[in-house]
PDB file of C-alpha atoms and ligand atoms in Angstrom:
ATOM      1  CA  UNK R 266     -43.376  70.739  56.816  1.00 93.00           C
ATOM      2  CA  UNK R 267     -42.240  67.811  59.328  1.00 96.00           C
ATOM      3  CA  UNK R 268     -42.509  64.486  58.502  1.00 96.00           C
ATOM      4  CA  UNK R 269     -42.163  60.603  59.851  1.00 97.00           C
ATOM      5  CA  UNK R 270     -41.385  57.487  57.611  1.00 97.00           C
ATOM      6  CA  UNK R 271     -41.247  54.744  58.625  1.00 98.00           C
ATOM      7  CA  UNK R 272     -40.887  50.841  56.729  1.00 96.00           C
ATOM      8  CA  UNK R 273     -38.914  48.159  56.576  1.00 95.00           C
ATOM      9  CA  UNK R 274     -35.362  47.742  55.625  1.00 86.00           C
ATOM     10  CA  UNK R 275     -35.738  47.083  51.476  1.00 83.00           C
ATOM     11  CA  UNK R 276     -38.820  48.936  51.617  1.00 88.00           C
ATOM     12  CA  UNK R 277     -37.494  51.413  48.905  1.00 82.00           C
ATOM     13  CA  UNK R 278     -37.552  54.546  52.413  1.00 86.00           C
ATOM     14  CA  UNK R 279     -34.502  55.843  51.308  1.00 79.00           C
ATOM     15  CA  UNK R 280     -35.488  56.302  48.080  1.00 80.00           C
ATOM     16  CA  UNK R 281     -39.384  57.562  47.856  1.00 90.00           C
ATOM     17  CA  UNK R 282     -37.108  59.730  51.323  1.00 91.00           C
ATOM     18  CA  UNK R 283     -35.543  61.847  48.545  1.00 87.00           C
ATOM     19  CA  UNK R 284     -38.268  61.906  46.701  1.00 86.00           C
ATOM     20  CA  UNK R 285     -40.191  63.708  49.203  1.00 91.00           C
ATOM     21  CA  UNK R 286     -37.693  65.741  50.274  1.00 91.00           C
ATOM     22  CA  UNK R 287     -36.907  67.200  47.017  1.00 89.00           C
ATOM     23  CA  UNK R 288     -40.825  67.775  46.708  1.00 87.00           C
ATOM     24  CA  UNK R 289     -41.670  70.216  50.265  1.00 91.00           C
ATOM     25  CA  UNK R 290     -37.592  71.073  49.606  1.00 93.00           C
ATOM     26  CA  UNK R 291     -37.045  69.954  53.560  1.00 95.00           C
ATOM     27  CA  UNK R 292     -33.693  67.692  54.589  1.00 94.00           C
ATOM     28  CA  UNK R 293     -34.263  64.126  54.553  1.00 93.00           C
ATOM     29  CA  UNK R 294     -32.394  63.280  57.963  1.00 94.00           C
ATOM     30  CA  UNK R 295     -31.663  59.314  58.072  1.00 93.00           C
ATOM     31  CA  UNK R 296     -29.695  58.021  60.940  1.00 94.00           C
ATOM     32  CA  UNK R 297     -28.411  55.235  59.267  1.00 91.00           C
ATOM     33  CA  UNK R 298     -26.954  57.573  57.038  1.00 90.00           C
ATOM     34  CA  UNK R 299     -25.472  59.371  60.025  1.00 94.00           C
ATOM     35  CA  UNK R 300     -24.159  56.159  61.769  1.00 94.00           C
ATOM     36  CA  UNK R 301     -22.129  55.674  58.506  1.00 92.00           C
ATOM     37  CA  UNK R 302     -20.513  59.291  57.444  1.00 92.00           C
ATOM     38  CA  UNK R 303     -19.449  58.945  61.505  1.00 93.00           C
ATOM     39  CA  UNK R 304     -18.380  55.258  60.261  1.00 94.00           C
ATOM     40  CA  UNK R 305     -16.003  56.676  57.388  1.00 94.00           C
ATOM     41  CA  UNK R 306     -14.319  59.569  59.250  1.00 95.00           C
ATOM     42  CA  UNK R 307     -13.283  57.336  61.863  1.00 95.00           C
ATOM     43  CA  UNK R 308     -14.815  59.619  64.628  1.00 95.00           C
ATOM     44  CA  UNK R 309     -15.664  57.928  68.315  1.00 95.00           C
ATOM     45  CA  UNK R 310     -19.517  58.014  67.648  1.00 93.00           C
ATOM     46  CA  UNK R 311     -19.163  55.552  64.625  1.00 94.00           C
ATOM     47  CA  UNK R 312     -16.296  53.795  66.812  1.00 96.00           C
ATOM     48  CA  UNK R 313     -19.301  53.250  69.542  1.00 95.00           C
ATOM     49  CA  UNK R 314     -21.621  52.714  66.961  1.00 95.00           C
ATOM     50  CA  UNK R 315     -20.164  50.519  64.671  1.00 95.00           C
ATOM     51  CA  UNK R 316     -20.732  46.795  65.876  1.00 93.00           C
ATOM     52  CA  UNK R 317     -24.569  47.204  67.002  1.00 93.00           C
ATOM     53  CA  UNK R 318     -24.624  48.052  63.045  1.00 89.00           C
ATOM     54  CA  UNK R 319     -22.747  45.127  62.261  1.00 86.00           C
ATOM     55  CA  UNK R 320     -25.012  43.229  64.083  1.00 84.00           C
ATOM     56  CA  UNK R 321     -28.024  44.520  62.566  1.00 81.00           C
ATOM     57  CA  UNK R 322     -28.863  45.360  66.280  1.00 87.00           C
ATOM     58  CA  UNK R 323     -30.574  49.092  67.429  1.00 93.00           C
ATOM     59  CA  UNK R 324     -27.682  51.533  68.458  1.00 96.00           C
ATOM     60  CA  UNK R 325     -28.528  52.384  72.031  1.00 96.00           C
ATOM     61  CA  UNK R 326     -30.908  54.835  72.924  1.00 95.00           C
ATOM     62  CA  UNK R 327     -28.764  56.953  74.955  1.00 94.00           C
ATOM     63  CA  UNK R 328     -26.771  57.048  71.722  1.00 94.00           C
ATOM     64  CA  UNK R 329     -29.607  57.605  69.456  1.00 95.00           C
ATOM     65  CA  UNK R 330     -31.676  60.327  70.814  1.00 94.00           C
ATOM     66  CA  UNK R 331     -30.015  62.852  72.200  1.00 91.00           C
ATOM     67  CA  UNK R 332     -27.668  62.591  68.053  1.00 92.00           C
ATOM     68  CA  UNK R 333     -31.162  63.058  66.558  1.00 93.00           C
ATOM     69  CA  UNK R 334     -32.787  65.617  69.407  1.00 92.00           C
ATOM     70  CA  UNK R 335     -29.776  67.758  68.592  1.00 90.00           C
ATOM     71  CA  UNK R 336     -30.046  67.455  64.539  1.00 93.00           C
ATOM     72  CA  UNK R 337     -33.474  68.485  64.810  1.00 93.00           C
ATOM     73  CA  UNK R 338     -32.620  71.773  66.192  1.00 91.00           C
ATOM     74  CA  UNK R 339     -29.694  72.789  63.321  1.00 93.00           C
ATOM     75  CA  UNK R 340     -30.667  75.567  61.270  1.00 95.00           C
ATOM     76  CA  UNK R 341     -32.024  74.157  58.462  1.00 95.00           C
ATOM     77  CA  UNK R 342     -34.227  72.213  59.825  1.00 95.00           C
ATOM     78  CA  UNK R 343     -35.989  75.085  60.708  1.00 92.00           C
ATOM     79  CA  UNK R 344     -39.128  74.761  57.399  1.00 89.00           C
ATOM     80  CA  UNK R 345     -39.314  71.457  58.583  1.00 95.00           C
ATOM     81  CA  UNK R 346     -37.650  67.708  58.354  1.00 96.00           C
ATOM     82  CA  UNK R 347     -37.674  65.019  56.528  1.00 96.00           C
ATOM     83  CA  UNK R 348     -37.332  61.686  59.469  1.00 96.00           C
ATOM     84  CA  UNK R 349     -36.228  58.393  58.323  1.00 94.00           C
ATOM     85  CA  UNK R 350     -34.831  55.397  60.775  1.00 93.00           C
ATOM     86  CA  UNK R 351     -35.644  57.853  63.876  1.00 96.00           C
ATOM     87  CA  UNK R 352     -37.699  56.441  65.559  1.00 98.00           C
ATOM     88  CA  UNK R 353     -36.488  53.383  65.267  1.00 97.00           C
ATOM     89  CA  UNK R 354     -38.642  52.030  68.248  1.00 97.00           C
ATOM     90  CA  UNK R 355     -41.241  52.546  71.261  1.00 98.00           C
ATOM     91  CA  UNK R 356     -39.312  54.135  73.337  1.00 97.00           C
ATOM     92  CA  UNK R 357     -37.521  56.475  70.708  1.00 97.00           C
ATOM     93  CA  UNK R 358     -40.811  57.663  69.778  1.00 98.00           C
ATOM     94  CA  UNK R 359     -42.155  58.531  72.906  1.00 97.00           C
ATOM     95  CA  UNK R 360     -39.180  61.020  73.502  1.00 95.00           C
ATOM     96  CA  UNK R 361     -39.489  62.167  70.335  1.00 96.00           C
ATOM     97  CA  UNK R 362     -43.210  62.979  71.015  1.00 97.00           C
ATOM     98  CA  UNK R 363     -42.252  65.036  74.860  1.00 96.00           C
ATOM     99  CA  UNK R 364     -39.259  66.569  72.858  1.00 94.00           C
ATOM    100  CA  UNK R 365     -41.843  68.065  69.862  1.00 93.00           C
ATOM    101  CA  UNK R 366     -44.676  68.939  72.169  1.00 94.00           C
ATOM    102  CA  UNK R 367     -42.062  70.853  74.678  1.00 93.00           C
ATOM    103  CA  UNK R 368     -40.289  72.358  71.355  1.00 88.00           C
ATOM    104  CA  UNK R 369     -44.385  73.141  70.531  1.00 89.00           C
ATOM    105  CA  UNK R 370     -43.841  71.245  66.848  1.00 89.00           C
ATOM    106  CA  UNK R 371     -46.868  69.148  65.466  1.00 92.00           C
ATOM    107  CA  UNK R 372     -45.778  66.256  62.650  1.00 96.00           C
ATOM    108  CA  UNK R 373     -47.435  66.861  59.311  1.00 95.00           C
ATOM    109  CA  UNK R 374     -47.473  63.613  58.201  1.00 96.00           C
ATOM    110  CA  UNK R 375     -46.739  59.915  59.586  1.00 97.00           C
ATOM    111  CA  UNK R 376     -45.996  57.890  55.947  1.00 97.00           C
ATOM    112  CA  UNK R 377     -45.534  53.945  56.350  1.00 97.00           C
ATOM    113  CA  UNK R 378     -44.822  52.376  53.850  1.00 97.00           C
ATOM    114  CA  UNK R 379     -46.183  49.085  53.781  1.00 97.00           C
ATOM    115  CA  UNK R 380     -43.831  45.703  52.678  1.00 96.00           C
ATOM    116  CA  UNK R 381     -44.305  42.113  53.631  1.00 93.00           C
ATOM    117  CA  UNK R 382     -40.870  40.149  55.398  1.00 94.00           C
ATOM    118  CA  UNK R 383     -39.664  38.080  52.243  1.00 87.00           C
ATOM    119  CA  UNK R 384     -39.619  41.023  50.082  1.00 89.00           C
ATOM    120  CA  UNK R 385     -37.802  43.230  51.806  1.00 92.00           C
ATOM    121  CA  UNK R 386     -35.261  40.766  52.551  1.00 91.00           C
ATOM    122  CA  UNK R 387     -34.376  40.244  49.046  1.00 84.00           C
ATOM    123  CA  UNK R 388     -34.590  43.821  48.587  1.00 87.00           C
ATOM    124  CA  UNK R 389     -31.889  44.499  50.911  1.00 89.00           C
ATOM    125  CA  UNK R 390     -29.444  41.490  49.449  1.00 90.00           C
ATOM    126  CA  UNK R 391     -29.779  43.287  46.030  1.00 91.00           C
ATOM    127  CA  UNK R 392     -29.261  46.828  46.783  1.00 89.00           C
ATOM    128  CA  UNK R 393     -26.293  48.431  45.885  1.00 93.00           C
ATOM    129  CA  UNK R 394     -25.002  52.187  47.201  1.00 93.00           C
ATOM    130  CA  UNK R 395     -23.590  54.453  45.253  1.00 95.00           C
ATOM    131  CA  UNK R 396     -19.685  56.276  46.157  1.00 95.00           C
ATOM    132  CA  UNK R 397     -21.730  59.605  45.216  1.00 96.00           C
ATOM    133  CA  UNK R 398     -24.477  60.048  46.744  1.00 93.00           C
ATOM    134  CA  UNK R 399     -26.521  57.711  49.318  1.00 84.00           C
ATOM    135  CA  UNK R 400     -29.660  58.461  47.334  1.00 82.00           C
ATOM    136  CA  UNK R 401     -29.145  57.225  44.166  1.00 90.00           C
ATOM    137  CA  UNK R 402     -31.140  53.943  44.091  1.00 86.00           C
ATOM    138  CA  UNK R 403     -28.988  50.880  42.416  1.00 91.00           C
ATOM    139  CA  UNK R 404     -30.434  47.563  43.110  1.00 89.00           C
ATOM    140  CA  UNK R 405     -29.041  44.666  41.233  1.00 88.00           C
ATOM    141  CA  UNK R 406     -32.952  42.489  41.731  1.00 83.00           C
ATOM    142  CA  UNK R 407     -35.054  45.001  40.669  1.00 83.00           C
ATOM    143  CA  UNK R 408     -35.152  46.150  37.008  1.00 82.00           C
ATOM    144  CA  UNK R 409     -36.375  49.342  37.190  1.00 81.00           C
ATOM    145  CA  UNK R 410     -33.716  50.460  39.395  1.00 87.00           C
ATOM    146  CA  UNK R 411     -30.714  47.180  37.944  1.00 92.00           C
ATOM    147  CA  UNK R 412     -27.427  49.376  37.983  1.00 96.00           C
ATOM    148  CA  UNK R 413     -25.346  50.243  34.834  1.00 97.00           C
ATOM    149  CA  UNK R 414     -23.285  46.632  34.735  1.00 96.00           C
ATOM    150  CA  UNK R 415     -21.275  47.565  38.259  1.00 96.00           C
ATOM    151  CA  UNK R 416     -21.672  51.232  38.283  1.00 97.00           C
ATOM    152  CA  UNK R 417     -24.246  53.693  39.753  1.00 98.00           C
ATOM    153  CA  UNK R 418     -27.522  53.632  36.932  1.00 97.00           C
ATOM    154  CA  UNK R 419     -27.627  57.491  38.317  1.00 97.00           C
ATOM    155  CA  UNK R 420     -24.073  58.791  38.355  1.00 97.00           C
ATOM    156  CA  UNK R 421     -22.062  56.502  37.097  1.00 97.00           C
ATOM    157  CA  UNK R 422     -19.659  56.419  40.263  1.00 97.00           C
ATOM    158  CA  UNK R 423     -18.729  52.933  41.900  1.00 97.00           C
ATOM    159  CA  UNK R 424     -20.784  51.215  43.796  1.00 97.00           C
ATOM    160  CA  UNK R 425     -20.056  48.939  46.780  1.00 95.00           C
ATOM    161  CA  UNK R 426     -22.164  46.838  49.047  1.00 93.00           C
ATOM    162  CA  UNK R 427     -23.002  47.469  52.307  1.00 82.00           C
ATOM    163  CA  UNK R 428     -21.862  45.230  55.078  1.00 79.00           C
ATOM    164  CA  UNK R 429     -25.130  45.083  56.753  1.00 74.00           C
ATOM    165  CA  UNK R 430     -27.311  43.940  53.965  1.00 82.00           C
ATOM    166  CA  UNK R 431     -25.142  40.813  53.312  1.00 84.00           C
ATOM    167  CA  UNK R 432     -25.315  39.374  56.544  1.00 87.00           C
ATOM    168  CA  UNK R 433     -28.749  37.107  56.360  1.00 88.00           C
ATOM    169  CA  UNK R 434     -28.410  36.736  60.536  1.00 88.00           C
ATOM    170  CA  UNK R 435     -27.900  41.249  60.190  1.00 84.00           C
ATOM    171  CA  UNK R 436     -30.865  41.427  58.149  1.00 89.00           C
ATOM    172  CA  UNK R 437     -33.680  39.435  60.146  1.00 92.00           C
ATOM    173  CA  UNK R 438     -32.274  40.879  63.091  1.00 89.00           C
ATOM    174  CA  UNK R 439     -33.225  43.932  61.706  1.00 89.00           C
ATOM    175  CA  UNK R 440     -36.308  42.600  60.689  1.00 95.00           C
ATOM    176  CA  UNK R 441     -37.058  41.130  63.891  1.00 96.00           C
ATOM    177  CA  UNK R 442     -37.184  44.757  65.306  1.00 95.00           C
ATOM    178  CA  UNK R 443     -38.799  46.676  62.786  1.00 97.00           C
ATOM    179  CA  UNK R 444     -41.711  44.256  62.552  1.00 97.00           C
ATOM    180  CA  UNK R 445     -42.281  43.804  66.748  1.00 98.00           C
ATOM    181  CA  UNK R 446     -45.431  45.460  67.468  1.00 98.00           C
ATOM    182  CA  UNK R 447     -44.100  45.815  70.569  1.00 98.00           C
ATOM    183  CA  UNK R 448     -41.328  47.699  71.721  1.00 98.00           C
ATOM    184  CA  UNK R 449     -40.069  47.947  68.255  1.00 98.00           C
ATOM    185  CA  UNK R 450     -40.619  50.256  65.318  1.00 98.00           C
ATOM    186  CA  UNK R 451     -44.350  49.120  64.322  1.00 98.00           C
ATOM    187  CA  UNK R 452     -44.508  50.307  67.832  1.00 98.00           C
ATOM    188  CA  UNK R 453     -43.200  53.159  67.134  1.00 98.00           C
ATOM    189  CA  UNK R 454     -45.261  53.733  63.985  1.00 98.00           C
ATOM    190  CA  UNK R 455     -48.471  52.759  65.926  1.00 98.00           C
ATOM    191  CA  UNK R 456     -47.378  54.920  68.962  1.00 98.00           C
ATOM    192  CA  UNK R 457     -47.933  58.368  66.102  1.00 98.00           C
ATOM    193  CA  UNK R 458     -50.815  56.367  64.128  1.00 98.00           C
ATOM    194  CA  UNK R 459     -53.079  56.308  67.907  1.00 98.00           C
ATOM    195  CA  UNK R 460     -51.930  59.818  68.689  1.00 97.00           C
ATOM    196  CA  UNK R 461     -52.825  61.054  65.154  1.00 97.00           C
ATOM    197  CA  UNK R 462     -56.204  58.759  65.959  1.00 97.00           C
ATOM    198  CA  UNK R 463     -57.583  60.580  68.877  1.00 96.00           C
ATOM    199  CA  UNK R 464     -56.448  63.618  67.359  1.00 94.00           C
ATOM    200  CA  UNK R 465     -59.161  63.021  64.644  1.00 95.00           C
ATOM    201  CA  UNK R 466     -56.272  62.627  62.319  1.00 95.00           C
ATOM    202  CA  UNK R 467     -53.839  65.519  62.687  1.00 94.00           C
ATOM    203  CA  UNK R 468     -50.805  64.482  61.767  1.00 96.00           C
ATOM    204  CA  UNK R 469     -52.499  62.462  58.874  1.00 96.00           C
ATOM    205  CA  UNK R 470     -51.023  58.557  58.762  1.00 97.00           C
ATOM    206  CA  UNK R 471     -50.424  57.585  55.051  1.00 97.00           C
ATOM    207  CA  UNK R 472     -50.130  54.020  53.964  1.00 96.00           C
ATOM    208  CA  UNK R 473     -48.396  53.303  51.461  1.00 96.00           C
ATOM    209  CA  UNK R 474     -48.598  49.491  49.650  1.00 96.00           C
ATOM    210  CA  UNK R 475     -44.600  49.302  48.824  1.00 94.00           C
ATOM    211  CA  UNK R 476     -45.470  45.386  46.790  1.00 91.00           C
ATOM    212  CA  UNK R 477     -45.406  48.214  43.556  1.00 89.00           C
ATOM    213  CA  UNK R 478     -41.691  49.216  41.797  1.00 78.00           C
ATOM    214  CA  UNK R 479     -40.152  52.237  43.432  1.00 75.00           C
ATOM    215  CA  UNK R 480     -41.455  54.704  40.242  1.00 80.00           C
ATOM    216  CA  UNK R 481     -44.969  52.930  40.947  1.00 88.00           C
ATOM    217  CA  UNK R 482     -44.673  53.553  45.145  1.00 90.00           C
ATOM    218  CA  UNK R 483     -43.354  57.003  44.367  1.00 88.00           C
ATOM    219  CA  UNK R 484     -46.505  57.999  42.468  1.00 90.00           C
ATOM    220  CA  UNK R 485     -48.921  56.435  44.849  1.00 93.00           C
ATOM    221  CA  UNK R 486     -47.244  59.140  47.357  1.00 92.00           C
ATOM    222  CA  UNK R 487     -46.846  61.402  45.433  1.00 89.00           C
ATOM    223  CA  UNK R 488     -50.740  61.837  44.917  1.00 91.00           C
ATOM    224  CA  UNK R 489     -51.405  61.027  48.945  1.00 91.00           C
ATOM    225  CA  UNK R 490     -48.953  64.266  49.998  1.00 86.00           C
ATOM    226  CA  UNK R 491     -51.462  65.637  46.850  1.00 80.00           C
ATOM    227  CA  UNK R 492     -48.644  67.483  45.284  1.00 54.00           C
TER     228      UNK R 492
HETATM  229  P1  AMP B 118     -30.261  51.888  58.198  1.00 58.95           P
HETATM  230  O1  AMP B 118     -29.641  52.444  56.788  1.00 58.95           O
HETATM  231  O2  AMP B 118     -31.747  52.916  58.893  1.00 58.95           O
HETATM  232  O3  AMP B 118     -30.771  50.317  58.068  1.00 58.95           O
HETATM  233  O4  AMP B 118     -30.041  51.938  59.549  1.00 58.95           O
HETATM  234  C1  AMP B 118     -28.361  51.312  59.550  1.00 58.95           C
HETATM  235  C2  AMP B 118     -28.125  50.988  61.162  1.00 58.95           C
HETATM  236  O5  AMP B 118     -28.352  52.027  62.370  1.00 58.95           O
HETATM  237  C3  AMP B 118     -29.529  49.800  61.798  1.00 58.95           C
HETATM  238  O6  AMP B 118     -29.336  48.767  62.124  1.00 58.95           O
HETATM  239  C4  AMP B 118     -29.096  50.587  62.967  1.00 58.95           C
HETATM  240  O7  AMP B 118     -27.686  49.869  63.891  1.00 58.95           O
HETATM  241  C5  AMP B 118     -28.522  51.588  63.607  1.00 58.95           C
HETATM  242  N1  AMP B 118     -29.685  52.830  63.378  1.00 58.95           N
HETATM  243  C6  AMP B 118     -30.508  52.847  62.297  1.00 58.95           C
HETATM  244  N2  AMP B 118     -31.334  54.580  63.005  1.00 58.95           N
HETATM  245  C7  AMP B 118     -31.206  53.763  64.402  1.00 58.95           C
HETATM  246  C8  AMP B 118     -32.075  54.783  65.257  1.00 58.95           C
HETATM  247  N3  AMP B 118     -32.762  54.986  65.085  1.00 58.95           N
HETATM  248  N4  AMP B 118     -32.339  53.705  66.675  1.00 58.95           N
HETATM  249  C9  AMP B 118     -30.792  52.729  66.382  1.00 58.95           C
HETATM  250  N5  AMP B 118     -30.054  52.659  66.443  1.00 58.95           N
HETATM  251  C10 AMP B 118     -30.219  53.413  64.251  1.00 58.95           C
END
């Protein structure tokens, strides 16, 4: 099962991605997580990426594209994968398409979580990260996933904020990139949706309304995946 997951920052993409990953038992590959892990380990990739991430800009394609195409060749990806945070622009979409064709791989699903920009912004500013597991959802502005005091609601771990989550200019910058239908993330998403249209609905496109609570969005997604 090979799946691309689209959604603006703050749409609950990470949370829904974790659900899809568990359903299909495939690795959940999140570009942002890979970068953050490299930053905390102080690797050269992390050092190179940090400035861009702090400003809410994309890490250059020359770094990101080979990193992801390489990751997809790892053993755990043989049965499939869920890509989250990639492609993030039209060039990345075209390069991914090219690489998949070269490897004779076909995509199964394009999942797009649709959410108005204003709602997405508030959600980002309330997001808290669990130090034990990046996929433990906590948000001080969303009742369903409110932390337990100042601790993770799933495991009781300590919570921290992402530096780029509290910076309004960086959030706006990230959303400018996401909602850009000319060359940004939505352009990449539309690239794959067009391919699907041209090939009679393959990969399947699932548009999910991201406005309801996490549970409602998850059950909508699960129903549409037919699982
Ligand atoms: P995220 O966790 O998905 O919000 O990603 C955090 C940051 O990592 C983004 O704001 C970018 O700076 C960088 N990033 C994540 N995915 C990509 C990508 N596909 N291409 C370039 N930069 C990326």
